[in-house]
Amino acid sequence: MAEDDFTEPEKYDSWYEKYRDIYQKEMAFLQRLLEKDRFVEIGAGTGRFGGELGAFALVEISEQMIKYALKKGYEYVRADGQNLPFRKDSVDSALFAFSLPFIKDQQRALKEAFYAAKKKIVIVDLDPELSKNYVDGLRSLYKSYDPSFIENVKRFDKDAKTSRLTLQIDSERVTLIGFVIHKQDKRI
């Protein structure tokens, strides 16, 4: 993850305050995918998702994001998503909530998450095809955003279960895509 993309955690968090209704729908979407799992969030940022959903551990590499989130009372593990400090099958699930497109070696991050998770990996982000204008705006703000994450997920597991949620943000319709890779369905 490009650490320099995330030097303004207050600005990042303020988007979710401005669009609180959207955020609540995103949270409900994540809860459905995670069920009641003991999970780790990879690329947790300010703790906006995993912290609120009760993650077992929040993993983040950006020192600025961690400092900001610590003020909210969240506990963090400072680590790169491409090199996780967890034992095999140490959590039920691993979550990438709006973070996988920012990780340089997405395949390696997926393998690390697969190693740590006993049951599944959950990936949620914007669908770059169905939210093109919004994604183009993100790419102009964040240099490291790579919308090819869908191809990487499909390369990792062509049978990943997919679900979508369409939301209205101002005058723009955006679509979230969620993938669930069940461990019993795949061997690495």
Tab-separated table of C-alpha atoms in Angstrom:
chain	number	residue	atom	x	y	z
A	1	MET	CA	0.000	0.000	0.000
A	2	ALA	CA	1.344	3.420	-0.844
A	3	GLU	CA	1.680	4.982	2.574
A	4	ASP	CA	1.981	8.505	1.133
A	5	ASP	CA	-1.557	8.252	-0.315
A	6	PHE	CA	-2.991	8.323	3.194
A	7	THR	CA	-1.457	11.275	4.992
A	8	GLU	CA	-4.757	12.981	5.820
A	9	PRO	CA	-6.859	10.590	7.920
A	10	GLU	CA	-9.266	13.343	9.000
A	11	LYS	CA	-10.112	14.033	5.350
A	12	TYR	CA	-10.607	10.292	4.748
A	13	ASP	CA	-12.937	9.954	7.752
A	14	SER	CA	-14.871	13.136	6.940
A	15	TRP	CA	-16.199	11.553	3.726
A	16	TYR	CA	-17.999	8.915	5.824
A	17	GLU	CA	-19.457	11.587	8.074
A	18	LYS	CA	-20.702	13.565	5.086
A	19	TYR	CA	-22.295	10.448	3.556
A	20	ARG	CA	-23.429	8.774	6.770
A	21	ASP	CA	-26.409	7.049	5.119
A	22	ILE	CA	-24.110	5.497	2.494
A	23	TYR	CA	-21.686	4.423	5.206
A	24	GLN	CA	-24.479	2.683	7.129
A	25	LYS	CA	-25.485	0.753	3.996
A	26	GLU	CA	-21.849	-0.246	3.430
A	27	MET	CA	-21.635	-1.459	7.027
A	28	ALA	CA	-24.804	-3.558	6.663
A	29	PHE	CA	-23.396	-5.047	3.435
A	30	LEU	CA	-20.146	-5.963	5.219
A	31	GLN	CA	-22.000	-7.460	8.191
A	32	ARG	CA	-23.974	-9.752	5.879
A	33	LEU	CA	-20.773	-11.003	4.247
A	34	LEU	CA	-18.876	-11.460	7.518
A	35	GLU	CA	-21.743	-12.996	9.498
A	36	LYS	CA	-20.515	-13.359	13.107
A	37	ASP	CA	-16.920	-14.221	12.293
A	38	ARG	CA	-13.826	-13.431	14.344
A	39	PHE	CA	-11.972	-11.462	11.680
A	40	VAL	CA	-8.957	-9.336	10.893
A	41	GLU	CA	-9.231	-6.277	8.646
A	42	ILE	CA	-6.310	-5.719	6.297
A	43	GLY	CA	-5.703	-2.105	5.297
A	44	ALA	CA	-7.956	-0.900	8.112
A	45	GLY	CA	-7.169	2.790	7.716
A	46	THR	CA	-8.858	4.804	10.463
A	47	GLY	CA	-10.796	1.799	11.765
A	48	ARG	CA	-13.952	3.040	10.094
A	49	PHE	CA	-15.062	-0.489	9.103
A	50	GLY	CA	-13.249	-3.192	11.071
A	51	GLY	CA	-13.100	-1.114	14.241
A	52	GLU	CA	-16.829	-0.470	14.176
A	53	LEU	CA	-17.614	-4.098	13.278
A	54	GLY	CA	-15.505	-5.489	16.128
A	55	ALA	CA	-12.507	-6.895	14.260
A	56	PHE	CA	-10.161	-9.111	16.260
A	57	ALA	CA	-7.271	-7.134	14.767
A	58	LEU	CA	-6.861	-4.070	12.566
A	59	VAL	CA	-3.862	-4.182	10.236
A	60	GLU	CA	-2.543	-0.956	8.723
A	61	ILE	CA	0.800	0.236	7.379
A	62	SER	CA	0.177	4.012	7.350
A	63	GLU	CA	1.550	5.569	10.516
A	64	GLN	CA	-0.726	8.621	10.082
A	65	MET	CA	-3.852	6.444	9.866
A	66	ILE	CA	-2.810	4.460	12.933
A	67	LYS	CA	-2.074	7.567	15.023
A	68	TYR	CA	-5.480	8.980	14.138
A	69	ALA	CA	-7.306	5.706	14.855
A	70	LEU	CA	-5.562	5.219	18.198
A	71	LYS	CA	-7.291	8.411	19.355
A	72	LYS	CA	-10.590	6.601	18.732
A	73	GLY	CA	-9.469	3.769	20.992
A	74	TYR	CA	-8.750	1.127	18.350
A	75	GLU	CA	-5.849	-1.289	18.676
A	76	TYR	CA	-3.649	-1.824	15.636
A	77	VAL	CA	-1.021	-4.129	14.244
A	78	ARG	CA	1.345	-2.127	12.051
A	79	ALA	CA	2.031	-4.426	9.123
A	80	ASP	CA	1.912	-4.636	5.368
A	81	GLY	CA	-0.979	-6.636	3.892
A	82	GLN	CA	1.594	-8.465	1.788
A	83	ASN	CA	3.348	-9.819	4.891
A	84	LEU	CA	0.864	-10.499	7.680
A	85	PRO	CA	2.043	-11.420	11.199
A	86	PHE	CA	-0.607	-14.106	11.800
A	87	ARG	CA	-0.378	-17.865	12.226
A	88	LYS	CA	-2.160	-20.246	9.885
A	89	ASP	CA	-5.936	-20.366	10.466
A	90	SER	CA	-5.673	-17.936	13.396
A	91	VAL	CA	-8.897	-16.030	12.541
A	92	ASP	CA	-12.205	-17.058	10.984
A	93	SER	CA	-12.071	-14.478	8.198
A	94	ALA	CA	-9.890	-11.809	6.640
A	95	LEU	CA	-11.515	-8.594	5.398
A	96	PHE	CA	-10.336	-6.164	2.747
A	97	ALA	CA	-12.836	-3.272	3.064
A	98	PHE	CA	-11.973	-0.770	0.340
A	99	SER	CA	-8.260	-1.590	0.672
A	100	LEU	CA	-7.229	-4.288	-1.838
A	101	PRO	CA	-6.925	-1.840	-4.794
A	102	PHE	CA	-4.273	0.073	-2.815
A	103	ILE	CA	-2.032	-2.946	-2.202
A	104	LYS	CA	0.786	-3.283	-4.696
A	105	ASP	CA	1.012	-7.089	-4.850
A	106	GLN	CA	-2.635	-8.050	-4.540
A	107	GLN	CA	-2.028	-11.754	-5.215
A	108	ARG	CA	0.454	-11.957	-2.369
A	109	ALA	CA	-1.931	-10.112	-0.028
A	110	LEU	CA	-4.709	-12.565	-0.917
A	111	LYS	CA	-2.386	-15.514	-0.222
A	112	GLU	CA	-1.409	-14.021	3.147
A	113	ALA	CA	-5.075	-13.509	4.058
A	114	PHE	CA	-5.898	-17.049	2.917
A	115	TYR	CA	-3.153	-18.394	5.170
A	116	ALA	CA	-4.422	-16.505	8.238
A	117	ALA	CA	-8.136	-17.183	7.684
A	118	LYS	CA	-9.749	-20.433	8.726
A	119	LYS	CA	-13.017	-19.964	6.803
A	120	LYS	CA	-12.976	-17.210	4.195
A	121	ILE	CA	-11.705	-13.959	2.733
A	122	VAL	CA	-14.165	-11.084	2.216
A	123	ILE	CA	-13.314	-8.331	-0.265
A	124	VAL	CA	-15.546	-5.276	-0.726
A	125	ASP	CA	-14.833	-2.291	-2.938
A	126	LEU	CA	-16.276	-0.173	-5.720
A	127	ASP	CA	-17.020	-2.025	-8.932
A	128	PRO	CA	-14.736	-0.146	-11.374
A	129	GLU	CA	-16.915	-0.994	-14.388
A	130	LEU	CA	-20.222	0.037	-12.837
A	131	SER	CA	-18.814	3.049	-10.965
A	132	LYS	CA	-16.386	4.342	-13.605
A	133	ASN	CA	-16.694	8.102	-12.970
A	134	TYR	CA	-16.347	7.673	-9.230
A	135	VAL	CA	-13.362	5.333	-9.619
A	136	ASP	CA	-11.703	7.776	-12.038
A	137	GLY	CA	-12.028	10.444	-9.333
A	138	LEU	CA	-10.412	8.112	-6.787
A	139	ARG	CA	-7.544	7.401	-9.150
A	140	SER	CA	-6.874	11.127	-9.460
A	141	LEU	CA	-6.779	11.474	-5.645
A	142	TYR	CA	-4.856	8.293	-4.815
A	143	LYS	CA	-1.893	7.384	-7.010
A	144	SER	CA	-1.752	3.794	-5.802
A	145	TYR	CA	-5.409	2.896	-6.540
A	146	ASP	CA	-5.440	-0.069	-8.934
A	147	PRO	CA	-8.900	-0.934	-10.283
A	148	SER	CA	-7.647	-4.272	-11.657
A	149	PHE	CA	-8.269	-5.859	-8.240
A	150	ILE	CA	-11.303	-7.721	-9.655
A	151	GLU	CA	-9.091	-9.563	-12.141
A	152	ASN	CA	-6.683	-10.391	-9.318
A	153	VAL	CA	-9.491	-11.795	-7.169
A	154	LYS	CA	-10.774	-13.866	-10.093
A	155	ARG	CA	-7.248	-15.070	-10.852
A	156	PHE	CA	-6.906	-16.088	-7.208
A	157	ASP	CA	-10.275	-17.879	-7.189
A	158	LYS	CA	-12.389	-18.041	-10.348
A	159	ASP	CA	-15.290	-19.392	-8.264
A	160	ALA	CA	-15.380	-16.559	-5.700
A	161	LYS	CA	-18.966	-15.823	-4.740
A	162	THR	CA	-19.974	-12.309	-5.780
A	163	SER	CA	-22.636	-9.905	-4.569
A	164	ARG	CA	-23.319	-6.269	-5.425
A	165	LEU	CA	-24.960	-3.255	-3.777
A	166	THR	CA	-25.858	-0.120	-5.759
A	167	LEU	CA	-25.862	3.208	-3.908
A	168	GLN	CA	-26.573	6.832	-4.795
A	169	ILE	CA	-23.789	9.294	-3.875
A	170	ASP	CA	-24.881	12.833	-4.727
A	171	SER	CA	-25.989	12.577	-8.357
A	172	GLU	CA	-23.883	9.507	-9.085
A	173	ARG	CA	-24.870	5.864	-8.831
A	174	VAL	CA	-22.054	3.659	-7.605
A	175	THR	CA	-21.949	-0.074	-7.201
A	176	LEU	CA	-20.078	-1.973	-4.536
A	177	ILE	CA	-18.851	-5.432	-5.322
A	178	GLY	CA	-18.305	-8.029	-2.644
A	179	PHE	CA	-16.372	-11.258	-3.042
A	180	VAL	CA	-16.327	-14.150	-0.609
A	181	ILE	CA	-13.657	-16.806	-1.093
A	182	HIS	CA	-14.448	-19.839	1.030
A	183	LYS	CA	-11.389	-21.729	2.145
A	184	GLN	CA	-12.920	-25.201	1.896
A	185	ASP	CA	-13.495	-24.531	-1.834
A	186	LYS	CA	-9.848	-23.750	-2.598
A	187	ARG	CA	-6.391	-25.145	-1.900
A	188	ILE	CA	-3.166	-23.134	-2.244
